[in-house]
PDB file of C-alpha atoms in Angstrom:
ATOM      1  CA  UNK A 295     -36.635   7.068  32.176  1.00 80.00           C
ATOM      2  CA  UNK A 296     -40.103   6.024  30.504  1.00 93.00           C
ATOM      3  CA  UNK A 297     -40.132   2.129  29.704  1.00 95.00           C
ATOM      4  CA  UNK A 298     -41.140   2.412  26.438  1.00 95.00           C
ATOM      5  CA  UNK A 299     -37.820   4.552  26.168  1.00 95.00           C
ATOM      6  CA  UNK A 300     -35.982   1.783  27.797  1.00 95.00           C
ATOM      7  CA  UNK A 301     -37.582  -0.888  25.577  1.00 96.00           C
ATOM      8  CA  UNK A 302     -36.496   1.657  22.297  1.00 96.00           C
ATOM      9  CA  UNK A 303     -32.718   2.032  24.200  1.00 97.00           C
ATOM     10  CA  UNK A 304     -32.496  -2.006  24.196  1.00 97.00           C
ATOM     11  CA  UNK A 305     -34.341  -2.518  21.216  1.00 97.00           C
ATOM     12  CA  UNK A 306     -30.984   0.373  19.597  1.00 97.00           C
ATOM     13  CA  UNK A 307     -28.482  -1.566  21.381  1.00 97.00           C
ATOM     14  CA  UNK A 308     -29.599  -5.339  20.241  1.00 97.00           C
ATOM     15  CA  UNK A 309     -30.189  -3.588  15.585  1.00 97.00           C
ATOM     16  CA  UNK A 310     -26.047  -1.984  16.589  1.00 97.00           C
ATOM     17  CA  UNK A 311     -24.754  -5.464  17.696  1.00 96.00           C
ATOM     18  CA  UNK A 312     -27.238  -7.182  14.748  1.00 96.00           C
ATOM     19  CA  UNK A 313     -25.141  -4.719  12.653  1.00 96.00           C
ATOM     20  CA  UNK A 314     -21.584  -5.442  13.880  1.00 96.00           C
ATOM     21  CA  UNK A 315     -22.734  -9.658  13.262  1.00 95.00           C
ATOM     22  CA  UNK A 316     -23.592  -8.005  10.032  1.00 94.00           C
ATOM     23  CA  UNK A 317     -19.961  -6.503   8.913  1.00 94.00           C
ATOM     24  CA  UNK A 318     -18.540  -9.555  10.735  1.00 94.00           C
ATOM     25  CA  UNK A 319     -20.687 -11.637   8.034  1.00 91.00           C
ATOM     26  CA  UNK A 320     -19.414  -9.792   5.027  1.00 89.00           C
ATOM     27  CA  UNK A 321     -15.940 -10.308   6.902  1.00 91.00           C
ATOM     28  CA  UNK A 322     -16.175 -13.829   6.415  1.00 88.00           C
ATOM     29  CA  UNK A 323     -16.722 -14.086   3.400  1.00 84.00           C
ATOM     30  CA  UNK A 324     -13.106 -12.631   2.171  1.00 86.00           C
ATOM     31  CA  UNK A 325     -12.038 -14.759   5.285  1.00 88.00           C
ATOM     32  CA  UNK A 326     -13.494 -18.163   3.598  1.00 82.00           C
ATOM     33  CA  UNK A 327     -12.447 -17.222  -0.076  1.00 80.00           C
ATOM     34  CA  UNK A 328      -9.547 -17.354   1.307  1.00 85.00           C
ATOM     35  CA  UNK A 329      -9.158 -19.915   3.012  1.00 81.00           C
ATOM     36  CA  UNK A 330      -7.797 -18.074   5.953  1.00 87.00           C
ATOM     37  CA  UNK A 331      -8.736 -20.959   9.141  1.00 86.00           C
ATOM     38  CA  UNK A 332      -7.404 -19.057  11.371  1.00 92.00           C
ATOM     39  CA  UNK A 333      -8.807 -15.587  11.077  1.00 92.00           C
ATOM     40  CA  UNK A 334     -12.382 -17.498  10.932  1.00 89.00           C
ATOM     41  CA  UNK A 335     -12.514 -18.809  13.758  1.00 91.00           C
ATOM     42  CA  UNK A 336     -11.450 -15.329  15.524  1.00 95.00           C
ATOM     43  CA  UNK A 337     -14.001 -14.215  13.584  1.00 94.00           C
ATOM     44  CA  UNK A 338     -16.903 -16.558  14.731  1.00 92.00           C
ATOM     45  CA  UNK A 339     -15.675 -16.338  18.292  1.00 95.00           C
ATOM     46  CA  UNK A 340     -15.928 -12.750  18.049  1.00 96.00           C
ATOM     47  CA  UNK A 341     -19.075 -13.241  16.067  1.00 94.00           C
ATOM     48  CA  UNK A 342     -20.595 -15.258  18.689  1.00 94.00           C
ATOM     49  CA  UNK A 343     -19.601 -12.580  21.723  1.00 96.00           C
ATOM     50  CA  UNK A 344     -21.929 -10.290  19.674  1.00 95.00           C
ATOM     51  CA  UNK A 345     -24.689 -12.628  19.411  1.00 94.00           C
ATOM     52  CA  UNK A 346     -24.729 -13.650  23.539  1.00 96.00           C
ATOM     53  CA  UNK A 347     -24.987  -9.611  24.310  1.00 96.00           C
ATOM     54  CA  UNK A 348     -27.531  -9.345  21.503  1.00 95.00           C
ATOM     55  CA  UNK A 349     -29.371 -12.291  23.709  1.00 96.00           C
ATOM     56  CA  UNK A 350     -28.484 -10.966  27.059  1.00 96.00           C
ATOM     57  CA  UNK A 351     -30.136  -7.145  26.081  1.00 95.00           C
ATOM     58  CA  UNK A 352     -32.896  -9.542  24.661  1.00 95.00           C
ATOM     59  CA  UNK A 353     -32.902 -10.502  28.573  1.00 96.00           C
ATOM     60  CA  UNK A 354     -32.974  -7.229  29.577  1.00 95.00           C
ATOM     61  CA  UNK A 355     -35.305  -6.298  27.646  1.00 95.00           C
ATOM     62  CA  UNK A 356     -38.142  -8.697  27.458  1.00 95.00           C
ATOM     63  CA  UNK A 357     -40.113  -8.145  30.128  1.00 95.00           C
ATOM     64  CA  UNK A 358     -40.930  -4.349  28.650  1.00 95.00           C
ATOM     65  CA  UNK A 359     -41.114  -6.772  25.085  1.00 94.00           C
ATOM     66  CA  UNK A 360     -44.099  -8.767  26.346  1.00 95.00           C
ATOM     67  CA  UNK A 361     -45.969  -5.102  27.715  1.00 95.00           C
ATOM     68  CA  UNK A 362     -45.912  -3.428  24.598  1.00 95.00           C
ATOM     69  CA  UNK A 363     -49.053  -3.204  23.078  1.00 94.00           C
ATOM     70  CA  UNK A 364     -49.761  -1.626  26.891  1.00 95.00           C
ATOM     71  CA  UNK A 365     -46.896   0.652  26.702  1.00 94.00           C
ATOM     72  CA  UNK A 366     -47.102   1.521  23.279  1.00 94.00           C
ATOM     73  CA  UNK A 367     -50.731   2.814  24.595  1.00 94.00           C
ATOM     74  CA  UNK A 368     -49.130   5.469  26.898  1.00 93.00           C
ATOM     75  CA  UNK A 369     -46.082   6.500  25.176  1.00 94.00           C
ATOM     76  CA  UNK A 370     -45.372   9.343  22.474  1.00 94.00           C
ATOM     77  CA  UNK A 371     -46.048   8.720  19.499  1.00 95.00           C
ATOM     78  CA  UNK A 372     -42.056   9.577  18.092  1.00 96.00           C
ATOM     79  CA  UNK A 373     -41.360   6.395  21.164  1.00 95.00           C
ATOM     80  CA  UNK A 374     -43.682   4.223  19.257  1.00 96.00           C
ATOM     81  CA  UNK A 375     -42.526   5.000  15.444  1.00 97.00           C
ATOM     82  CA  UNK A 376     -38.795   4.874  16.092  1.00 97.00           C
ATOM     83  CA  UNK A 377     -39.646   1.172  18.140  1.00 96.00           C
ATOM     84  CA  UNK A 378     -41.208  -0.313  15.428  1.00 96.00           C
ATOM     85  CA  UNK A 379     -38.630   1.324  12.683  1.00 98.00           C
ATOM     86  CA  UNK A 380     -36.006  -0.106  15.288  1.00 97.00           C
ATOM     87  CA  UNK A 381     -37.809  -3.569  14.694  1.00 96.00           C
ATOM     88  CA  UNK A 382     -37.711  -2.953  11.399  1.00 97.00           C
ATOM     89  CA  UNK A 383     -34.016  -2.314  10.941  1.00 97.00           C
ATOM     90  CA  UNK A 384     -33.466  -5.340  12.994  1.00 97.00           C
ATOM     91  CA  UNK A 385     -35.510  -7.495  10.915  1.00 97.00           C
ATOM     92  CA  UNK A 386     -33.908  -6.484   7.560  1.00 96.00           C
ATOM     93  CA  UNK A 387     -30.582  -7.268   9.421  1.00 95.00           C
ATOM     94  CA  UNK A 388     -31.048 -10.091  10.456  1.00 95.00           C
ATOM     95  CA  UNK A 389     -32.357 -11.355   6.890  1.00 96.00           C
ATOM     96  CA  UNK A 390     -29.083 -10.513   5.846  1.00 94.00           C
ATOM     97  CA  UNK A 391     -27.396 -12.164   8.146  1.00 94.00           C
ATOM     98  CA  UNK A 392     -29.200 -15.045   7.458  1.00 93.00           C
ATOM     99  CA  UNK A 393     -28.930 -15.069   3.840  1.00 94.00           C
ATOM    100  CA  UNK A 394     -25.173 -14.455   4.160  1.00 91.00           C
ATOM    101  CA  UNK A 395     -24.463 -16.903   6.150  1.00 89.00           C
ATOM    102  CA  UNK A 396     -26.413 -19.257   4.419  1.00 91.00           C
ATOM    103  CA  UNK A 397     -24.660 -17.886   0.834  1.00 89.00           C
ATOM    104  CA  UNK A 398     -21.351 -18.881   2.884  1.00 85.00           C
ATOM    105  CA  UNK A 399     -22.208 -22.643   4.354  1.00 83.00           C
ATOM    106  CA  UNK A 400     -23.526 -23.696   0.043  1.00 84.00           C
ATOM    107  CA  UNK A 401     -20.188 -22.251  -0.569  1.00 78.00           C
ATOM    108  CA  UNK A 402     -18.274 -24.258   1.848  1.00 74.00           C
ATOM    109  CA  UNK A 403     -20.255 -26.986   1.163  1.00 77.00           C
ATOM    110  CA  UNK A 404     -19.972 -27.357  -1.952  1.00 72.00           C
ATOM    111  CA  UNK A 405     -15.139 -26.204  -2.259  1.00 61.00           C
ATOM    112  CA  UNK A 406     -15.723 -29.205   0.510  1.00 61.00           C
ATOM    113  CA  UNK A 407     -17.584 -31.376  -1.705  1.00 58.00           C
ATOM    114  CA  UNK A 408     -15.221 -29.956  -5.048  1.00 65.00           C
ATOM    115  CA  UNK A 409     -11.999 -31.176  -2.669  1.00 64.00           C
ATOM    116  CA  UNK A 410     -13.344 -34.292  -1.692  1.00 66.00           C
ATOM    117  CA  UNK A 411     -14.447 -35.392  -5.036  1.00 63.00           C
ATOM    118  CA  UNK A 412     -10.468 -33.922  -6.082  1.00 70.00           C
ATOM    119  CA  UNK A 413      -9.251 -36.601  -3.227  1.00 73.00           C
ATOM    120  CA  UNK A 414     -11.542 -39.554  -4.543  1.00 73.00           C
ATOM    121  CA  UNK A 415     -10.012 -38.683  -7.673  1.00 72.00           C
ATOM    122  CA  UNK A 416      -6.636 -38.500  -7.016  1.00 74.00           C
ATOM    123  CA  UNK A 417      -6.548 -41.927  -4.891  1.00 75.00           C
ATOM    124  CA  UNK A 418      -8.754 -43.686  -8.098  1.00 77.00           C
ATOM    125  CA  UNK A 419      -5.408 -42.715 -10.216  1.00 76.00           C
ATOM    126  CA  UNK A 420      -3.110 -43.861  -7.215  1.00 76.00           C
ATOM    127  CA  UNK A 421      -5.464 -47.569  -6.720  1.00 72.00           C
ATOM    128  CA  UNK A 422      -4.811 -47.746 -10.896  1.00 74.00           C
ATOM    129  CA  UNK A 423      -0.694 -46.513 -10.680  1.00 75.00           C
ATOM    130  CA  UNK A 424      -0.664 -48.906  -8.019  1.00 72.00           C
ATOM    131  CA  UNK A 425      -2.450 -51.640 -10.113  1.00 73.00           C
ATOM    132  CA  UNK A 426      -0.261 -51.720 -12.885  1.00 78.00           C
ATOM    133  CA  UNK A 427       3.145 -51.971 -10.482  1.00 70.00           C
ATOM    134  CA  UNK A 428       3.734 -47.729 -11.193  1.00 59.00           C
ATOM    135  CA  UNK A 429       3.785 -47.642  -7.449  1.00 55.00           C
ATOM    136  CA  UNK A 430       6.827 -43.818  -7.690  1.00 50.00           C
ATOM    137  CA  UNK A 431       7.525 -42.170 -10.282  1.00 51.00           C
ATOM    138  CA  UNK A 432      11.287 -44.308 -12.502  1.00 49.00           C
ATOM    139  CA  UNK A 433       9.455 -47.437 -10.851  1.00 49.00           C
ATOM    140  CA  UNK A 434       8.608 -50.641 -12.374  1.00 52.00           C
ATOM    141  CA  UNK A 435       6.472 -50.883 -15.543  1.00 52.00           C
ATOM    142  CA  UNK A 436       7.983 -47.019 -16.419  1.00 55.00           C
ATOM    143  CA  UNK A 437       9.468 -46.398 -18.845  1.00 55.00           C
ATOM    144  CA  UNK A 438      11.361 -43.159 -18.868  1.00 55.00           C
ATOM    145  CA  UNK A 439      12.070 -41.369 -22.720  1.00 57.00           C
ATOM    146  CA  UNK A 440      13.103 -38.054 -20.914  1.00 63.00           C
ATOM    147  CA  UNK A 441      16.493 -39.648 -20.681  1.00 53.00           C
TER     148      UNK A 441
END
């Protein structure tokens, strides 16, 4: 197998791993929305392993990528087209993954900020109750007119 074809196959393997990462990123959103932290942690670990596989393929093909201009000149036209196609597909996948991750990060931070505001509100109400001697239901200073 010639070097251009080896590069093409490596790029296809890399793209395929990114496809798996993109699918995991989509599943991540539903886990975030459901508040499934255990599932989310498991998914993140799987995603990390897929990204390590991508890095391994990148290391394997690094020398070929550097030599692509030279390899391209000698490669069959269908191999050149396929390499360019796979590179474009990979670029689009990376953009999709980054967009999904950014949206999820914003959602997570927004939810975290909302939870923090709720906690601050609860603490403020507790301080007000404590200040007026209403430390618990039915405690001093509370008239229970339900009875």
